[in-house]
CSV table of C-alpha atoms and ligand atoms in Angstrom, one decimal:
chain,number,residue,atom,x,y,z
O,1,MET,CA,46.4,3.0,-43.6
O,2,ILE,CA,44.1,0.2,-45.0
O,3,GLU,CA,44.0,-1.3,-41.5
O,4,LEU,CA,42.7,1.9,-40.2
O,5,ALA,CA,40.2,2.6,-43.1
O,6,LEU,CA,38.9,-1.2,-42.0
O,7,LYS,CA,38.8,-0.7,-38.5
O,8,ASN,CA,36.6,2.4,-38.9
O,9,TYR,CA,34.2,0.9,-41.3
O,10,CYS,CA,34.0,-2.2,-38.9
O,11,GLU,CA,32.7,0.1,-36.2
O,12,LYS,CA,30.2,1.7,-38.3
O,13,ILE,CA,28.8,-1.8,-39.6
O,14,ASP,CA,29.0,-3.2,-36.1
O,15,LYS,CA,26.8,-0.6,-34.9
O,16,ARG,CA,24.2,-0.8,-37.6
O,17,LEU,CA,24.5,-4.7,-37.1
O,18,ASP,CA,23.8,-4.3,-33.6
O,19,ILE,CA,20.5,-2.3,-34.2
O,20,LEU,CA,19.4,-4.5,-36.9
O,21,LEU,CA,19.7,-7.7,-35.6
O,22,PRO,CA,16.3,-8.7,-34.3
O,23,ALA,CA,15.7,-8.8,-30.4
O,24,SER,CA,13.5,-11.7,-29.7
O,25,SER,CA,10.6,-12.8,-27.4
O,26,GLN,CA,12.0,-14.6,-24.3
O,27,TYR,CA,10.5,-17.8,-25.6
O,28,TYR,CA,12.9,-17.7,-28.5
O,29,LYS,CA,15.9,-15.5,-27.5
O,30,ALA,CA,18.3,-18.5,-27.9
O,31,VAL,CA,18.2,-18.2,-31.5
O,32,SER,CA,19.1,-14.5,-31.4
O,33,GLU,CA,22.0,-15.1,-29.0
O,34,ALA,CA,23.2,-17.7,-31.3
O,35,ALA,CA,23.1,-15.5,-34.6
O,36,ARG,CA,24.6,-12.5,-32.5
O,37,TYR,CA,27.6,-14.8,-31.2
O,38,SER,CA,28.7,-15.4,-35.2
O,39,VAL,CA,27.8,-12.1,-36.2
O,40,PHE,CA,30.0,-10.4,-33.7
O,41,ALA,CA,32.8,-13.0,-33.6
O,42,GLY,CA,35.5,-10.7,-35.4
O,43,GLY,CA,34.7,-11.0,-39.1
O,44,LYS,CA,37.1,-8.8,-41.3
O,45,ARG,CA,33.7,-7.1,-42.9
O,46,ILE,CA,35.4,-7.4,-46.3
O,47,ARG,CA,32.0,-7.8,-48.1
O,48,PRO,CA,30.1,-4.9,-46.6
O,49,VAL,CA,33.2,-2.8,-47.2
O,50,ILE,CA,33.3,-3.7,-51.1
O,51,LEU,CA,29.5,-2.9,-51.3
O,52,LEU,CA,29.8,0.5,-49.6
O,53,GLU,CA,33.0,1.3,-51.5
O,54,PHE,CA,31.5,0.8,-54.7
O,55,TYR,CA,28.4,2.6,-53.8
O,56,LYS,CA,30.6,5.6,-53.0
O,57,LEU,CA,32.6,5.2,-56.4
O,58,PHE,CA,29.3,5.5,-58.4
O,59,GLY,CA,28.4,8.7,-56.5
O,60,GLY,CA,26.3,7.2,-53.7
O,61,ASP,CA,26.2,8.7,-50.0
O,62,ASP,CA,27.6,5.6,-48.0
O,63,ASP,CA,25.3,6.2,-45.1
O,64,CYS,CA,22.2,5.2,-47.1
O,65,ALA,CA,23.8,1.6,-48.2
O,66,TYR,CA,24.7,0.2,-44.7
O,67,ASN,CA,21.5,-1.9,-44.4
O,68,PHE,CA,22.1,-3.3,-47.6
O,69,ALA,CA,25.8,-4.0,-46.6
O,70,CYS,CA,24.9,-5.3,-43.3
O,71,ALA,CA,22.4,-7.8,-44.9
O,72,VAL,CA,25.1,-9.2,-47.0
O,73,GLU,CA,27.3,-9.6,-44.0
O,74,MET,CA,24.5,-11.6,-42.5
O,75,ILE,CA,24.3,-13.8,-45.4
O,76,HIS,CA,28.1,-14.3,-45.1
O,77,THR,CA,27.8,-15.3,-41.7
O,78,TYR,CA,25.0,-17.7,-42.2
O,79,SER,CA,27.0,-19.3,-44.7
O,80,LEU,CA,30.0,-19.8,-42.3
O,81,ILE,CA,27.7,-21.3,-39.6
O,82,HIS,CA,26.3,-23.8,-42.0
O,83,ASP,CA,29.5,-24.5,-43.4
O,84,ASP,CA,31.0,-25.4,-39.9
O,85,LEU,CA,28.1,-28.2,-39.2
O,86,PRO,CA,29.0,-31.7,-38.9
O,87,CYS,CA,27.0,-32.4,-42.2
O,88,MET,CA,29.3,-30.0,-44.1
O,89,ASP,CA,32.9,-29.3,-43.3
O,90,ASN,CA,32.5,-30.4,-39.4
O,91,ASP,CA,34.8,-27.6,-38.0
O,92,ASP,CA,35.0,-27.0,-34.3
O,93,MET,CA,36.5,-23.6,-34.4
O,94,ARG,CA,36.0,-20.4,-36.3
O,95,ARG,CA,37.7,-16.8,-35.8
O,96,GLY,CA,39.2,-18.3,-32.7
O,97,LYS,CA,36.1,-19.2,-31.0
O,98,PRO,CA,34.3,-22.7,-30.7
O,99,SER,CA,31.9,-22.6,-34.0
O,100,ASN,CA,28.3,-22.0,-33.4
O,101,HIS,CA,27.0,-25.6,-33.4
O,102,LYS,CA,30.0,-26.4,-30.6
O,103,LYS,CA,28.5,-23.6,-28.5
O,104,TYR,CA,24.6,-23.9,-29.1
O,105,GLY,CA,24.2,-27.3,-30.6
O,106,GLU,CA,23.5,-28.1,-34.1
O,107,ALA,CA,19.8,-27.3,-34.1
O,108,MET,CA,20.4,-23.9,-33.0
O,109,ALA,CA,23.3,-23.4,-35.3
O,110,LEU,CA,21.0,-24.5,-38.0
O,111,LEU,CA,18.2,-22.0,-37.2
O,112,ALA,CA,20.4,-19.1,-36.3
O,113,GLY,CA,21.9,-19.5,-39.9
O,114,ASP,CA,18.3,-19.6,-41.3
O,115,ALA,CA,17.3,-16.7,-39.2
O,116,LEU,CA,20.3,-14.6,-40.6
O,117,LEU,CA,19.5,-15.6,-44.1
O,118,THR,CA,15.8,-15.0,-43.8
O,119,GLU,CA,16.1,-11.6,-41.9
O,120,SER,CA,19.0,-10.3,-44.2
O,121,PHE,CA,16.4,-9.7,-47.2
O,122,GLY,CA,14.1,-7.8,-44.8
O,123,VAL,CA,17.2,-5.8,-43.5
O,124,ALA,CA,18.2,-5.0,-47.1
O,125,SER,CA,14.6,-4.3,-48.1
O,126,ARG,CA,14.3,-1.5,-45.3
O,127,THR,CA,17.0,0.3,-47.4
O,128,LEU,CA,16.1,4.3,-47.0
O,129,GLY,CA,17.2,7.1,-49.2
O,130,ILE,CA,17.5,5.0,-52.4
O,131,GLU,CA,15.2,4.8,-55.3
O,132,PRO,CA,13.0,1.5,-54.6
O,133,GLU,CA,13.9,0.2,-58.3
O,134,ARG,CA,17.3,0.0,-57.6
O,135,ILE,CA,16.5,-1.8,-54.4
O,136,VAL,CA,14.5,-4.3,-55.8
O,137,ARG,CA,17.1,-4.6,-58.6
O,138,ALA,CA,19.9,-5.3,-56.0
O,139,LEU,CA,17.8,-7.7,-54.0
O,140,GLY,CA,17.4,-9.6,-57.1
O,141,PHE,CA,21.0,-10.0,-57.7
O,142,LEU,CA,21.9,-10.7,-54.1
O,143,SER,CA,19.2,-13.4,-54.1
O,144,LYS,CA,20.6,-15.0,-57.4
O,145,ASN,CA,24.1,-14.8,-56.3
O,146,ALA,CA,23.5,-16.2,-52.6
O,147,GLY,CA,21.4,-19.1,-54.2
O,148,ILE,CA,21.4,-22.0,-56.4
O,149,ASP,CA,23.0,-20.3,-59.5
O,150,GLY,CA,25.7,-18.8,-56.7
O,151,MET,CA,27.0,-19.6,-53.3
O,152,ILE,CA,24.7,-22.6,-52.8
O,153,GLY,CA,25.5,-24.0,-56.2
O,154,GLY,CA,29.2,-24.0,-55.5
O,155,GLN,CA,28.8,-25.3,-52.2
O,156,VAL,CA,27.0,-28.6,-53.7
O,157,ILE,CA,29.5,-28.9,-56.3
O,158,ASP,CA,32.3,-28.7,-53.5
O,159,THR,CA,30.4,-31.0,-51.1
O,160,CYS,CA,28.5,-33.3,-53.0
O,161,SER,CA,28.7,-33.5,-56.8
O,162,GLY,CA,30.8,-36.5,-56.7
O,163,GLU,CA,32.8,-35.1,-59.9
O,164,PRO,CA,36.7,-35.6,-60.0
O,165,ALA,CA,38.1,-32.2,-59.1
O,166,THR,CA,39.7,-30.8,-62.3
O,167,GLU,CA,41.2,-27.3,-62.5
O,168,GLU,CA,38.0,-26.2,-64.7
O,169,ILE,CA,35.5,-27.6,-62.0
O,170,LEU,CA,37.5,-26.1,-59.0
O,171,LYS,CA,37.4,-22.7,-60.8
O,172,LYS,CA,33.8,-23.0,-61.4
O,173,THR,CA,33.4,-24.1,-57.7
O,174,TYR,CA,35.4,-21.0,-56.2
O,175,LEU,CA,33.7,-18.3,-58.6
O,176,LEU,CA,30.3,-19.6,-57.1
O,177,LYS,CA,31.0,-20.9,-53.7
O,178,THR,CA,33.2,-17.7,-52.6
O,179,GLY,CA,33.1,-15.3,-55.7
O,180,ALA,CA,29.1,-14.9,-56.0
O,181,LEU,CA,28.8,-13.2,-52.7
O,182,ILE,CA,31.9,-10.7,-53.2
O,183,LYS,CA,30.3,-10.2,-56.9
O,184,ALA,CA,27.0,-9.3,-55.2
O,185,SER,CA,28.6,-6.9,-52.8
O,186,ALA,CA,30.5,-5.0,-55.6
O,187,VAL,CA,27.5,-5.0,-57.9
O,188,CYS,CA,24.7,-4.3,-55.4
O,189,GLY,CA,26.8,-1.2,-54.4
O,190,ALA,CA,27.0,-0.1,-57.9
O,191,ILE,CA,23.2,-0.9,-58.6
O,192,LEU,CA,22.0,1.1,-55.7
O,193,ALA,CA,24.2,4.1,-56.8
O,194,GLY,CA,22.8,3.9,-60.4
O,195,ALA,CA,25.9,2.8,-62.2
O,196,THR,CA,25.5,2.0,-65.8
O,197,ASP,CA,25.3,-1.4,-67.3
O,198,ARG,CA,29.0,-1.4,-68.7
O,199,GLU,CA,30.2,-0.2,-64.9
O,200,LEU,CA,28.1,-3.1,-63.6
O,201,GLU,CA,29.7,-5.5,-65.8
O,202,MET,CA,33.3,-4.1,-64.8
O,203,ALA,CA,32.2,-4.3,-61.3
O,204,ALA,CA,31.3,-7.8,-61.5
O,205,GLU,CA,34.5,-8.9,-63.7
O,206,TYR,CA,36.5,-7.0,-60.6
O,207,ALA,CA,35.0,-9.2,-58.0
O,208,GLU,CA,35.3,-12.4,-59.7
O,209,CYS,CA,39.1,-12.2,-60.0
O,210,VAL,CA,39.1,-11.0,-56.2
O,211,GLY,CA,36.7,-13.7,-55.3
O,212,MET,CA,38.9,-16.3,-57.1
O,213,ALA,CA,42.0,-15.0,-55.6
O,214,PHE,CA,40.3,-15.0,-52.2
O,215,GLN,CA,39.4,-18.7,-52.2
O,216,ILE,CA,42.8,-19.8,-53.6
O,217,ILE,CA,44.5,-17.9,-50.7
O,218,ASP,CA,41.9,-19.7,-48.3
O,219,ASP,CA,43.4,-23.1,-50.0
O,220,ILE,CA,47.0,-21.9,-49.4
O,221,LEU,CA,46.0,-20.8,-45.8
O,222,ASP,CA,44.2,-24.1,-45.0
O,223,CYS,CA,47.6,-26.2,-45.7
O,224,SER,CA,50.1,-23.5,-44.5
O,225,GLY,CA,48.7,-20.8,-42.4
O,226,ASP,CA,49.1,-20.2,-38.7
O,227,GLU,CA,46.4,-21.9,-36.7
O,228,LYS,CA,46.4,-19.1,-34.0
O,229,THR,CA,46.4,-16.4,-36.6
O,230,LEU,CA,43.8,-17.9,-38.6
O,231,GLY,CA,41.4,-18.9,-35.6
O,232,LYS,CA,40.7,-22.2,-36.8
O,233,PRO,CA,42.7,-25.6,-37.4
O,234,VAL,CA,44.6,-25.7,-40.8
O,235,GLY,CA,44.0,-29.0,-42.8
O,236,SER,CA,40.3,-28.8,-42.9
O,237,ASP,CA,40.2,-29.6,-46.6
O,238,LYS,CA,42.5,-32.5,-46.3
O,239,LYS,CA,40.4,-33.8,-43.2
O,240,ASN,CA,37.2,-33.7,-45.6
O,241,SER,CA,39.2,-35.3,-48.6
O,242,LYS,CA,38.7,-32.1,-50.6
O,243,THR,CA,40.9,-31.5,-53.7
O,244,THR,CA,42.0,-27.6,-53.8
O,245,MET,CA,43.8,-25.6,-56.3
O,246,VAL,CA,47.0,-26.0,-54.0
O,247,ASP,CA,46.7,-30.0,-54.7
O,248,LEU,CA,46.2,-29.4,-58.5
O,249,LEU,CA,48.9,-26.5,-59.1
O,250,GLY,CA,51.2,-26.4,-55.9
O,251,VAL,CA,51.8,-23.2,-53.7
O,252,GLU,CA,53.9,-21.3,-56.1
O,253,ARG,CA,51.8,-21.6,-59.1
O,254,CYS,CA,48.7,-20.8,-56.8
O,255,ARG,CA,50.6,-17.7,-55.6
O,256,ALA,CA,51.4,-16.6,-59.0
O,257,LEU,CA,47.9,-17.1,-60.1
O,258,CYS,CA,46.5,-15.0,-57.1
O,259,LYS,CA,49.1,-12.3,-58.3
O,260,ASP,CA,47.7,-12.1,-61.8
O,261,LEU,CA,44.2,-12.2,-60.6
O,262,THR,CA,44.9,-9.1,-58.3
O,263,ASP,CA,46.8,-7.4,-61.2
O,264,ARG,CA,43.5,-7.9,-63.2
O,265,ALA,CA,41.5,-6.6,-60.5
O,266,MET,CA,43.7,-3.4,-60.0
O,267,GLY,CA,43.7,-3.0,-63.7
O,268,ILE,CA,39.7,-2.6,-63.9
O,269,LEU,CA,39.6,-0.3,-60.7
O,270,SER,CA,42.2,2.0,-62.6
O,271,ASP,CA,39.7,2.1,-65.4
O,272,PHE,CA,37.1,3.7,-63.3
O,273,GLU,CA,36.9,7.6,-63.4
O,274,GLY,CA,36.0,7.9,-59.7
O,275,GLU,CA,38.1,7.5,-56.4
O,276,THR,CA,39.2,3.8,-56.0
O,277,ASP,CA,42.4,4.3,-53.5
O,278,LEU,CA,40.7,2.4,-50.9
O,279,LEU,CA,39.6,-0.5,-53.2
O,280,LYS,CA,43.0,-0.7,-54.4
O,281,GLU,CA,44.5,-1.0,-50.9
O,282,LEU,CA,41.9,-3.5,-49.9
O,283,THR,CA,42.6,-5.7,-53.1
O,284,GLU,CA,46.2,-5.7,-52.5
O,285,TYR,CA,45.6,-6.3,-48.6
O,286,LEU,CA,43.4,-9.4,-49.6
O,287,LEU,CA,46.3,-10.7,-51.6
O,288,LYS,CA,48.7,-10.6,-48.6
O,289,ARG,CA,46.2,-11.7,-45.9
O,290,ASN,CA,47.2,-14.1,-43.6
O,291,TYR,CA,43.7,-14.9,-41.8
M,1,LIG,C1,22.6,-24.0,-46.6
M,1,LIG,C2,23.4,-26.1,-45.4
M,1,LIG,C3,23.7,-25.0,-46.1
M,1,LIG,C4,25.0,-24.7,-46.4
M,1,LIG,C5,25.4,-23.3,-46.8
M,1,LIG,C6,26.7,-21.8,-48.7
M,1,LIG,C7,27.7,-22.3,-47.6
M,1,LIG,C8,27.0,-23.3,-46.7
M,1,LIG,C9,28.9,-22.1,-47.4
M,1,LIG,C10,29.4,-21.2,-48.3
M,1,LIG,C11,30.8,-21.5,-48.6
M,1,LIG,C12,32.1,-20.8,-47.9
M,1,LIG,C13,32.0,-21.1,-46.4
M,1,LIG,C14,32.9,-20.5,-48.7
M,1,LIG,C15,34.2,-20.2,-48.3
M,1,LIG,C16,34.3,-18.6,-48.3
M,1,LIG,C17,35.5,-18.2,-47.5
M,1,LIG,C18,36.9,-18.2,-47.6
M,1,LIG,C19,34.9,-17.7,-46.3
M,1,LIG,C20,35.7,-16.7,-45.2
M,1,LIG,O1,35.7,-15.3,-45.4
M,1,LIG,P1,36.3,-14.5,-44.7
M,1,LIG,O2,37.8,-14.7,-44.6
M,1,LIG,O3,35.6,-14.9,-43.2
M,1,LIG,O4,35.7,-12.9,-44.9
M,1,LIG,P2,35.5,-13.7,-42.0
M,1,LIG,O5,35.6,-14.6,-40.8
M,1,LIG,O6,36.6,-12.5,-41.9
M,1,LIG,O7,34.1,-13.0,-41.9
């Protein structure tokens, strides 16, 4: 059921992304090709689905929020392209294919990521059928969470803080590096639909639980997942001498923590008055994911 719902969403999101991604002049079409390569490499589209479901939960007509949802996916894709670069994790494979810099070279991968990030805000700003004040507020929230106090800040702690990785520091890192964009997805969907401040707080809390669990599961998969299913080599964290939550707590305690976080997220969904069946299925699906 959730697989089918995700497949239907993916088809609609992919169609919109195909329209939104800029076609370029012949002189620089290489950057569009590189950006499209990663955008259409088979991502799960979790973040746009969360945005669209929160938008619907608070009464939005889902078609209006597609540009915004695609913009979040463009930011996510840029972060993966840059994360794979030799100066970051130096990963050769992503989603079962050569990573962007392996296919197009480092300079083009850097530029493709930059292009996706920059274009994403233009795409989100061209959201039609929603009050401009809501769009501006959501843009501010997205930029904050993709930026220094969000995903970038988390990546900085992760790659170059030099701090010994304690449980507290890792939790902060995960909330920012992985959680911030998931939080932006849920909260921007809610903002665009006109949710109340209390509902925005609840959406944020839900997404923080899901984001934290998502990253811990990523850690578990990086040490014990199946390379073919994952579409990338396992052991990237070890290769980069990164301490993960699995190193600190062990796999079993990590799994228990993810179960707790998922239960909390499910509890928050139950507290909403509207329809949350798909979000509940998605939340449980993410706990059990193997790629
Ligand atoms: C600006 C130089 C520069 C780098 C930015 C911010 C950043 C690098 C990277 C973001 C950190 C990151 C990649 C976190 C990992 C989050 C994560 C688990 C990603 C995988 O998400 P999925 O499973 O991916 O949703 P798919 O492939 O399904 O889209």
